[in-house]
Amino acid sequence: MKMIPDHIKREILSYGADNIVSIVGEYVPLKKTARAYVACCPFHEEKTPSFTVDPGRKTWRCFGACSEGGDVAKFLMKIDGITFPASLEVLARKGGITIPNGGSKEESERRNLLNVLRRAQQFYHNSLLQNQNGAKAYVGSRMTDAMVGQFGIGFAPVGGKTLVEYLDKERLPLDVAEKAGLIRKDAAGGYRDTFRGRVMFPIRDKAGYIIAFAGRTISATAARYKYMNSPETPLFRKSATLFGLDGAIEAMKLQGEVNVVEGYIDLMQMWSAGINNVVATCGTAFTREHAAILKRYVRRLNLMFDGDDAGRKAHQKAIILAVKEEMKATAFIFPEGQDPDSFYRNGGKTENLVTMSGFDFLKQSGVEMNATMQNLHRLERLENGVAYMARSIPDVARLLARRGNLGELFSPEFLPDIEEIITHHGGART
């Protein structure tokens, strides 16, 4: 690790201190109180928030079981499992601060990977604009120009070495491109393109950097698989990556929920319909890692999978994962044979979809719920009753306000509080 000059280190730490709320807020769903911001601690299991970020002191602290605390660099070290120098590099990237001599070897490798991926996206996008292999006709049948521009859609030409030749001409290191999953060795020991004859979807991390691609064939017969993703690399693991997360974070925080879909074009059609709090899985089923990532920002998942048997099974699995992460899940049911792409492309409205609470969906599907899930189901029904009463009975709204946000009561230990509200106003137990 090359030493970071002291004056640069001070600049980085000053930036981190001044922006501690927004930086920590990328990992933890903070809620403002009178003087600070609070959340459930991300470092241990708890039901009642004990984690505090104080913008005045520019520090964070857990007043619960782990009793950890410190500045923003220490937070990054603990939550990402990185060293202090690495935390400074993360903060420098966020603040646009240049570290002389490039920082660590790992950071230099990361920059090289990101650069070659960025240049590949430019190549793919230009290939689409040049209508290589007639790609514009397919793209135009599925996407608007605004969608193409917003998401940086491109096309990988059919030729086996077009990207290799471009990278070589631009003097970009081919070994780095191979490590990024863009090219691979052929039988003769040379390089060939990984993606050929496919519409290219750039996959970005939460900061907006391109870390991988998904390629969709435009031929009904030429490819074995309709979609193909980049191989796993130092930057990309599909089981822990969500397409569109970078553009959804602020909308998720604002609305307190996220829509989860299965496909790239599903997400893009929803974005085109004005729905921004949406993410998509990257060619894999919804995983517990996905749920844990989303839990940093919201506690409510709207699951919007295809209207077929596979979609219903995906709903079941995702709901169970959400319960394990103590998140609420709602299943949005699309008409048979439709998906978010076809539904929204044809002018469908979200309010016209049938919805079911996750627990009700499981119950209807014949999935046997264990005791914990049954207890949480009972709690959810009670919460719904309280929310309904609060809209028309001021006393209930005031009682609820004294107990905190309704969304924080999604825990069995708060059952007595909720039942007290209902009983106090003559409501029947559920």
Short mmCIF file of C-alpha atoms in Angstrom, two decimals:
data_model
loop_
_atom_site.label_atom_id
_atom_site.label_comp_id
_atom_site.label_asym_id
_atom_site.label_seq_id
_atom_site.Cartn_x
_atom_site.Cartn_y
_atom_site.Cartn_z
CA MET A 1 0.00 0.00 0.00
CA LYS A 2 1.46 3.33 -1.05
CA MET A 3 1.28 5.95 1.65
CA ILE A 4 -1.44 8.56 1.30
CA PRO A 5 -0.02 12.03 2.04
CA ASP A 6 -1.25 13.46 5.33
CA HIS A 7 -2.93 16.47 3.76
CA ILE A 8 -4.89 14.20 1.37
CA LYS A 9 -5.81 11.93 4.27
CA ARG A 10 -7.15 14.92 6.21
CA GLU A 11 -9.15 16.06 3.17
CA ILE A 12 -10.67 12.59 2.76
CA LEU A 13 -11.58 12.26 6.44
CA SER A 14 -13.03 15.78 6.46
CA TYR A 15 -15.22 14.91 3.49
CA GLY A 16 -16.34 11.72 5.24
CA ALA A 17 -17.13 13.56 8.48
CA ASP A 18 -19.17 16.23 6.70
CA ASN A 19 -21.16 13.59 4.79
CA ILE A 20 -21.45 10.88 7.43
CA VAL A 21 -25.26 10.77 7.29
CA SER A 22 -25.48 10.24 3.53
CA ILE A 23 -22.60 7.73 3.49
CA VAL A 24 -23.91 5.61 6.37
CA GLY A 25 -27.38 6.02 4.86
CA GLU A 26 -26.21 4.07 1.80
CA TYR A 27 -25.96 1.00 4.03
CA VAL A 28 -28.55 1.59 6.76
CA PRO A 29 -32.12 3.00 6.51
CA LEU A 30 -31.68 5.99 8.83
CA LYS A 31 -34.59 7.89 10.35
CA LYS A 32 -34.26 11.44 11.63
CA THR A 33 -34.93 12.29 15.26
CA ALA A 34 -34.57 15.63 17.00
CA ARG A 35 -30.76 15.72 17.01
CA ALA A 36 -29.56 12.60 15.24
CA TYR A 37 -30.45 9.73 12.93
CA VAL A 38 -31.32 6.25 14.17
CA ALA A 39 -31.67 2.70 12.80
CA CYS A 40 -31.40 -0.90 13.88
CA CYS A 41 -27.72 -1.71 14.23
CA PRO A 42 -26.32 -3.41 11.11
CA PHE A 43 -23.72 -5.25 13.18
CA HIS A 44 -26.01 -7.34 15.38
CA GLU A 45 -29.60 -8.56 15.44
CA GLU A 46 -32.05 -6.28 17.22
CA LYS A 47 -35.69 -5.23 17.08
CA THR A 48 -35.50 -1.75 18.61
CA PRO A 49 -33.19 0.84 16.98
CA SER A 50 -30.04 1.50 19.00
CA PHE A 51 -27.72 2.64 16.22
CA THR A 52 -27.24 6.43 16.08
CA VAL A 53 -25.51 8.77 13.65
CA ASP A 54 -24.81 12.22 15.09
CA PRO A 55 -24.14 14.79 12.31
CA GLY A 56 -23.06 17.36 14.91
CA ARG A 57 -20.33 15.17 16.37
CA LYS A 58 -19.80 13.51 12.97
CA THR A 59 -19.75 10.06 14.55
CA TRP A 60 -21.86 6.91 14.81
CA ARG A 61 -22.48 4.68 17.78
CA CYS A 62 -24.46 1.60 18.75
CA PHE A 63 -26.02 1.86 22.20
CA GLY A 64 -27.07 -1.78 22.08
CA ALA A 65 -25.31 -5.12 22.31
CA CYS A 66 -22.16 -4.42 20.27
CA SER A 67 -21.40 -0.94 21.70
CA GLU A 68 -19.35 -0.09 18.61
CA GLY A 69 -18.76 3.44 17.40
CA GLY A 70 -16.41 5.82 15.65
CA ASP A 71 -16.00 7.91 12.52
CA VAL A 72 -17.18 7.14 9.01
CA ALA A 73 -13.92 5.38 8.07
CA LYS A 74 -14.37 2.92 10.93
CA PHE A 75 -17.96 2.33 9.83
CA LEU A 76 -16.81 1.39 6.32
CA MET A 77 -14.06 -0.82 7.72
CA LYS A 78 -16.55 -2.74 9.83
CA ILE A 79 -19.46 -3.04 7.41
CA ASP A 80 -17.38 -3.87 4.31
CA GLY A 81 -14.65 -5.81 6.12
CA ILE A 82 -11.86 -3.63 4.71
CA THR A 83 -8.68 -2.01 6.03
CA PHE A 84 -8.31 1.63 7.04
CA PRO A 85 -6.37 2.54 3.85
CA ALA A 86 -9.07 0.83 1.78
CA SER A 87 -11.76 2.82 3.60
CA LEU A 88 -9.90 6.02 2.69
CA GLU A 89 -9.92 4.95 -0.95
CA VAL A 90 -13.67 4.33 -0.81
CA LEU A 91 -14.24 7.79 0.69
CA ALA A 92 -11.92 9.38 -1.88
CA ARG A 93 -13.97 7.84 -4.72
CA LYS A 94 -17.21 9.11 -3.20
CA GLY A 95 -15.79 12.59 -2.76
CA GLY A 96 -13.98 12.80 -6.09
CA ILE A 97 -10.65 13.20 -4.30
CA THR A 98 -7.54 12.08 -6.19
CA ILE A 99 -5.01 9.98 -4.30
CA PRO A 100 -1.49 10.54 -5.73
CA ASN A 101 0.22 7.46 -7.22
CA GLY A 102 -3.06 5.56 -7.37
CA GLY A 103 -3.31 4.10 -3.88
CA SER A 104 -3.16 0.32 -3.35
CA LYS A 105 -2.58 -2.45 -5.88
CA GLU A 106 -6.19 -3.58 -5.40
CA GLU A 107 -7.50 -0.09 -6.10
CA SER A 108 -5.33 0.19 -9.21
CA GLU A 109 -6.70 -3.15 -10.47
CA ARG A 110 -10.24 -2.02 -9.78
CA ARG A 111 -9.73 1.21 -11.74
CA ASN A 112 -8.29 -0.72 -14.68
CA LEU A 113 -11.25 -3.12 -14.72
CA LEU A 114 -13.76 -0.27 -14.51
CA ASN A 115 -12.01 1.60 -17.31
CA VAL A 116 -12.02 -1.32 -19.75
CA LEU A 117 -15.69 -2.05 -18.94
CA ARG A 118 -16.55 1.61 -19.54
CA ARG A 119 -14.77 1.58 -22.91
CA ALA A 120 -16.48 -1.69 -23.86
CA GLN A 121 -19.87 -0.10 -23.15
CA GLN A 122 -18.99 2.78 -25.47
CA PHE A 123 -18.00 0.26 -28.16
CA TYR A 124 -21.24 -1.71 -27.77
CA HIS A 125 -23.36 1.45 -27.77
CA ASN A 126 -21.70 2.77 -30.93
CA SER A 127 -22.21 -0.61 -32.59
CA LEU A 128 -25.93 -0.31 -31.91
CA LEU A 129 -26.06 3.24 -33.27
CA GLN A 130 -24.29 2.00 -36.42
CA ASN A 131 -27.00 -0.70 -36.70
CA GLN A 132 -24.49 -3.53 -36.70
CA ASN A 133 -26.16 -6.77 -37.89
CA GLY A 134 -29.56 -5.07 -37.94
CA ALA A 135 -29.69 -4.69 -34.13
CA LYS A 136 -31.74 -1.48 -34.26
CA ALA A 137 -34.85 -3.29 -35.48
CA TYR A 138 -34.91 -5.63 -32.49
CA VAL A 139 -34.10 -2.91 -29.96
CA GLY A 140 -36.70 -0.59 -31.49
CA SER A 141 -39.36 -3.27 -31.08
CA ARG A 142 -38.73 -3.54 -27.34
CA MET A 143 -37.36 -0.17 -26.18
CA THR A 144 -37.79 3.54 -26.71
CA ASP A 145 -34.85 5.80 -27.57
CA ALA A 146 -35.11 7.24 -24.05
CA MET A 147 -34.68 3.77 -22.55
CA VAL A 148 -31.68 3.06 -24.77
CA GLY A 149 -30.04 6.32 -23.73
CA GLN A 150 -30.88 6.08 -20.01
CA PHE A 151 -29.54 2.55 -19.59
CA GLY A 152 -26.69 2.75 -22.12
CA ILE A 153 -27.93 -0.16 -24.22
CA GLY A 154 -25.56 -1.47 -26.91
CA PHE A 155 -24.92 -4.36 -29.24
CA ALA A 156 -22.06 -6.88 -29.51
CA PRO A 157 -21.46 -7.60 -33.21
CA VAL A 158 -21.57 -11.15 -34.54
CA GLY A 159 -17.87 -11.29 -35.48
CA GLY A 160 -15.79 -13.27 -33.00
CA LYS A 161 -13.05 -10.68 -32.48
CA THR A 162 -14.57 -7.24 -33.03
CA LEU A 163 -14.18 -6.17 -29.40
CA VAL A 164 -10.72 -7.73 -29.17
CA GLU A 165 -9.60 -5.73 -32.21
CA TYR A 166 -11.10 -2.52 -30.80
CA LEU A 167 -9.41 -2.94 -27.43
CA ASP A 168 -6.09 -3.76 -29.08
CA LYS A 169 -6.36 -0.72 -31.35
CA GLU A 170 -7.11 1.50 -28.36
CA ARG A 171 -4.14 -0.02 -26.49
CA LEU A 172 -6.30 -1.28 -23.68
CA PRO A 173 -4.78 -4.28 -21.85
CA LEU A 174 -6.32 -7.53 -23.05
CA ASP A 175 -5.44 -9.38 -19.85
CA VAL A 176 -7.55 -6.85 -17.93
CA ALA A 177 -10.41 -7.27 -20.41
CA GLU A 178 -10.18 -11.03 -19.89
CA LYS A 179 -10.34 -10.59 -16.12
CA ALA A 180 -13.40 -8.34 -16.60
CA GLY A 181 -15.12 -11.16 -18.51
CA LEU A 182 -15.26 -9.28 -21.82
CA ILE A 183 -13.00 -11.61 -23.79
CA ARG A 184 -11.68 -15.13 -23.32
CA LYS A 185 -8.87 -17.35 -24.58
CA ASP A 186 -9.58 -19.46 -27.66
CA ALA A 187 -8.17 -22.89 -28.55
CA ALA A 188 -5.22 -21.34 -30.38
CA GLY A 189 -4.19 -19.29 -27.35
CA GLY A 190 -5.48 -15.98 -28.70
CA TYR A 191 -8.50 -14.00 -27.58
CA ARG A 192 -12.11 -13.95 -28.77
CA ASP A 193 -15.15 -11.91 -27.70
CA THR A 194 -17.30 -13.29 -24.89
CA PHE A 195 -20.48 -11.68 -26.27
CA ARG A 196 -21.43 -12.00 -29.94
CA GLY A 197 -24.67 -11.05 -31.69
CA ARG A 198 -26.34 -9.85 -28.50
CA VAL A 199 -28.09 -6.70 -27.26
CA MET A 200 -25.98 -5.52 -24.32
CA PHE A 201 -27.30 -4.32 -20.96
CA PRO A 202 -24.65 -2.64 -18.75
CA ILE A 203 -24.90 -3.78 -15.12
CA ARG A 204 -23.81 -1.14 -12.64
CA ASP A 205 -22.92 -1.12 -8.95
CA LYS A 206 -24.74 1.12 -6.50
CA ALA A 207 -22.35 3.99 -7.32
CA GLY A 208 -23.18 3.76 -11.03
CA TYR A 209 -19.95 2.13 -12.25
CA ILE A 210 -20.31 -0.56 -14.93
CA ILE A 211 -19.21 -3.89 -13.42
CA ALA A 212 -20.63 -6.43 -15.88
CA PHE A 213 -22.95 -6.98 -18.85
CA ALA A 214 -25.95 -9.05 -19.75
CA GLY A 215 -26.35 -9.99 -23.41
CA ARG A 216 -29.69 -10.88 -25.04
CA THR A 217 -29.61 -12.74 -28.36
CA ILE A 218 -31.64 -11.30 -31.25
CA SER A 219 -31.69 -14.63 -33.07
CA ALA A 220 -34.29 -17.31 -32.41
CA THR A 221 -31.93 -20.11 -33.45
CA ALA A 222 -28.30 -18.99 -33.31
CA ALA A 223 -27.79 -19.07 -29.52
CA ARG A 224 -28.27 -21.78 -26.93
CA TYR A 225 -29.29 -19.30 -24.23
CA LYS A 226 -31.57 -16.28 -24.63
CA TYR A 227 -29.59 -14.31 -22.01
CA MET A 228 -25.95 -14.57 -21.05
CA ASN A 229 -24.27 -12.72 -18.18
CA SER A 230 -20.66 -11.78 -17.62
CA PRO A 231 -18.77 -14.45 -15.67
CA GLU A 232 -18.10 -13.69 -12.03
CA THR A 233 -15.16 -11.32 -11.60
CA PRO A 234 -13.52 -9.33 -8.78
CA LEU A 235 -16.29 -6.74 -9.38
CA PHE A 236 -19.32 -8.91 -10.10
CA ARG A 237 -21.29 -11.67 -8.35
CA LYS A 238 -24.75 -12.04 -9.82
CA SER A 239 -26.23 -13.53 -6.64
CA ALA A 240 -25.31 -10.28 -4.85
CA THR A 241 -25.97 -7.77 -7.65
CA LEU A 242 -29.21 -5.98 -8.52
CA PHE A 243 -29.71 -4.34 -11.90
CA GLY A 244 -30.88 -0.74 -11.57
CA LEU A 245 -29.95 -0.35 -7.90
CA ASP A 246 -27.90 2.79 -8.60
CA GLY A 247 -30.92 4.58 -10.04
CA ALA A 248 -33.41 3.27 -7.49
CA ILE A 249 -31.82 4.08 -4.14
CA GLU A 250 -33.19 7.60 -3.67
CA ALA A 251 -36.69 6.61 -4.82
CA MET A 252 -36.60 3.58 -2.52
CA LYS A 253 -35.71 5.72 0.48
CA LEU A 254 -38.35 8.30 -0.41
CA GLN A 255 -41.15 5.76 -0.88
CA GLY A 256 -40.08 3.27 1.76
CA GLU A 257 -40.43 0.27 -0.55
CA VAL A 258 -38.91 -1.37 -3.61
CA ASN A 259 -40.38 -3.23 -6.57
CA VAL A 260 -38.44 -6.37 -7.47
CA VAL A 261 -38.68 -7.84 -10.99
CA GLU A 262 -36.97 -10.70 -12.80
CA GLY A 263 -35.87 -9.11 -16.07
CA TYR A 264 -33.83 -6.21 -17.37
CA ILE A 265 -36.51 -5.08 -19.81
CA ASP A 266 -39.17 -5.50 -17.08
CA LEU A 267 -37.31 -2.88 -15.07
CA MET A 268 -36.83 -0.59 -18.06
CA GLN A 269 -40.53 -0.64 -18.94
CA MET A 270 -41.42 0.27 -15.35
CA TRP A 271 -38.89 3.10 -15.44
CA SER A 272 -40.49 4.29 -18.69
CA ALA A 273 -43.87 4.23 -16.87
CA GLY A 274 -42.46 6.57 -14.20
CA ILE A 275 -41.72 3.92 -11.56
CA ASN A 276 -38.17 4.47 -10.32
CA ASN A 277 -38.01 2.40 -7.12
CA VAL A 278 -37.43 -0.84 -9.01
CA VAL A 279 -34.56 -3.34 -9.22
CA ALA A 280 -34.08 -6.59 -11.15
CA THR A 281 -32.17 -9.76 -10.46
CA CYS A 282 -29.33 -10.54 -12.87
CA GLY A 283 -30.19 -13.87 -14.42
CA THR A 284 -30.68 -15.64 -11.11
CA ALA A 285 -33.44 -16.21 -8.59
CA PHE A 286 -33.94 -13.66 -5.80
CA THR A 287 -31.41 -14.52 -3.09
CA ARG A 288 -31.00 -13.83 0.60
CA GLU A 289 -28.03 -11.63 -0.36
CA HIS A 290 -30.37 -9.55 -2.52
CA ALA A 291 -32.77 -9.21 0.41
CA ALA A 292 -29.95 -8.17 2.73
CA ILE A 293 -28.81 -5.48 0.27
CA LEU A 294 -32.32 -4.03 -0.06
CA LYS A 295 -32.80 -4.15 3.71
CA ARG A 296 -30.20 -1.39 3.96
CA TYR A 297 -32.68 1.00 2.35
CA VAL A 298 -36.22 -0.31 2.88
CA ARG A 299 -38.18 -2.92 4.82
CA ARG A 300 -40.93 -3.55 2.27
CA LEU A 301 -40.61 -5.59 -0.92
CA ASN A 302 -43.14 -5.54 -3.76
CA LEU A 303 -42.48 -8.78 -5.66
CA MET A 304 -43.50 -8.43 -9.31
CA PHE A 305 -42.68 -11.71 -11.00
CA ASP A 306 -44.14 -13.21 -14.18
CA GLY A 307 -47.75 -14.33 -14.34
CA ASP A 308 -47.01 -18.04 -14.81
CA ASP A 309 -46.13 -21.11 -12.74
CA ALA A 310 -42.44 -20.18 -12.63
CA GLY A 311 -43.37 -16.69 -11.42
CA ARG A 312 -45.57 -18.09 -8.67
CA LYS A 313 -42.78 -20.38 -7.46
CA ALA A 314 -40.38 -17.41 -7.52
CA HIS A 315 -42.87 -15.47 -5.36
CA GLN A 316 -42.94 -18.26 -2.78
CA LYS A 317 -39.16 -18.49 -2.48
CA ALA A 318 -38.68 -14.71 -2.33
CA ILE A 319 -41.36 -14.28 0.35
CA ILE A 320 -39.71 -16.88 2.57
CA LEU A 321 -36.34 -15.16 2.11
CA ALA A 322 -37.92 -11.80 2.97
CA VAL A 323 -39.37 -13.22 6.19
CA LYS A 324 -35.92 -14.51 7.19
CA GLU A 325 -34.59 -10.97 6.75
CA GLU A 326 -37.57 -9.57 8.73
CA MET A 327 -38.86 -7.70 5.71
CA LYS A 328 -42.45 -7.33 4.58
CA ALA A 329 -43.33 -8.75 1.19
CA THR A 330 -46.31 -8.16 -1.06
CA ALA A 331 -46.98 -10.30 -4.12
CA PHE A 332 -48.22 -8.43 -7.20
CA ILE A 333 -50.09 -10.84 -9.45
CA PHE A 334 -49.86 -10.22 -13.20
CA PRO A 335 -52.48 -11.62 -15.58
CA GLU A 336 -51.69 -15.13 -16.83
CA GLY A 337 -48.92 -15.06 -19.40
CA GLN A 338 -47.96 -11.42 -18.77
CA ASP A 339 -44.91 -9.90 -17.13
CA PRO A 340 -44.00 -6.32 -16.15
CA ASP A 341 -42.59 -5.70 -19.64
CA SER A 342 -45.77 -6.58 -21.53
CA PHE A 343 -48.08 -5.18 -18.86
CA TYR A 344 -46.55 -1.70 -18.66
CA ARG A 345 -45.68 -1.54 -22.37
CA ASN A 346 -49.39 -1.93 -23.10
CA GLY A 347 -50.36 0.86 -20.70
CA GLY A 348 -51.11 -1.23 -17.61
CA LYS A 349 -51.43 0.53 -14.24
CA THR A 350 -50.02 -0.83 -10.99
CA GLU A 351 -53.24 -0.07 -9.10
CA ASN A 352 -55.09 -2.50 -11.36
CA LEU A 353 -52.93 -5.47 -10.34
CA VAL A 354 -54.16 -7.99 -7.78
CA THR A 355 -51.99 -7.87 -4.65
CA MET A 356 -51.62 -10.23 -1.72
CA SER A 357 -49.59 -10.02 1.45
CA GLY A 358 -46.69 -12.42 1.38
CA PHE A 359 -48.19 -14.59 4.11
CA ASP A 360 -51.58 -14.76 2.42
CA PHE A 361 -49.85 -15.73 -0.82
CA LEU A 362 -48.02 -18.56 0.92
CA LYS A 363 -51.20 -19.69 2.63
CA GLN A 364 -53.14 -19.73 -0.65
CA SER A 365 -50.27 -21.59 -2.33
CA GLY A 366 -50.45 -24.34 0.27
CA VAL A 367 -47.04 -23.59 1.77
CA GLU A 368 -46.86 -24.74 5.38
CA MET A 369 -45.83 -21.88 7.65
CA ASN A 370 -43.85 -22.50 10.81
CA ALA A 371 -44.77 -20.98 14.18
CA THR A 372 -42.69 -17.83 13.65
CA MET A 373 -44.23 -17.18 10.25
CA GLN A 374 -47.73 -17.72 11.65
CA ASN A 375 -47.01 -15.25 14.44
CA LEU A 376 -45.72 -12.68 11.96
CA HIS A 377 -48.79 -13.28 9.78
CA ARG A 378 -51.02 -12.53 12.75
CA LEU A 379 -48.99 -9.41 13.47
CA GLU A 380 -49.28 -8.22 9.88
CA ARG A 381 -53.06 -8.59 9.96
CA LEU A 382 -53.17 -6.66 13.23
CA GLU A 383 -51.00 -3.91 11.76
CA ASN A 384 -53.31 -3.62 8.77
CA GLY A 385 -56.22 -3.25 11.16
CA VAL A 386 -54.45 -0.54 13.13
CA ALA A 387 -53.52 1.35 9.98
CA TYR A 388 -57.13 1.21 8.81
CA MET A 389 -58.42 2.46 12.16
CA ALA A 390 -55.80 5.21 12.34
CA ARG A 391 -57.10 6.74 9.12
CA SER A 392 -60.50 7.43 10.66
CA ILE A 393 -59.99 7.53 14.45
CA PRO A 394 -57.71 10.33 15.70
CA ASP A 395 -57.17 8.63 19.08
CA VAL A 396 -55.76 5.56 17.36
CA ALA A 397 -53.47 7.71 15.22
CA ARG A 398 -52.16 9.43 18.37
CA LEU A 399 -51.68 6.12 20.21
CA LEU A 400 -49.83 4.75 17.23
CA ALA A 401 -47.64 7.85 16.95
CA ARG A 402 -46.52 7.41 20.56
CA ARG A 403 -45.32 3.90 19.72
CA GLY A 404 -43.30 4.93 16.67
CA ASN A 405 -43.60 4.28 12.99
CA LEU A 406 -45.95 1.43 12.10
CA GLY A 407 -43.32 -0.21 9.92
CA GLU A 408 -41.08 -0.65 12.97
CA LEU A 409 -43.70 -2.80 14.72
CA PHE A 410 -43.08 -5.76 12.43
CA SER A 411 -41.81 -7.89 15.27
CA PRO A 412 -43.57 -10.32 17.66
CA GLU A 413 -42.41 -8.38 20.72
CA PHE A 414 -44.69 -5.50 19.69
CA LEU A 415 -47.83 -7.64 19.47
CA PRO A 416 -49.09 -6.51 22.90
CA ASP A 417 -48.79 -2.83 21.89
CA ILE A 418 -50.78 -3.33 18.71
CA GLU A 419 -53.44 -5.46 20.41
CA GLU A 420 -53.77 -2.83 23.13
CA ILE A 421 -54.61 -0.22 20.49
CA ILE A 422 -57.24 -2.43 18.90
CA THR A 423 -58.72 -3.55 22.23
CA HIS A 424 -58.80 0.04 23.52
CA HIS A 425 -61.10 0.97 20.66
CA GLY A 426 -63.27 -2.11 20.70
CA GLY A 427 -61.62 -3.91 17.79
CA ALA A 428 -61.76 -7.68 17.68
CA ARG A 429 -58.61 -9.72 18.07
CA THR A 430 -57.51 -11.39 14.86
#
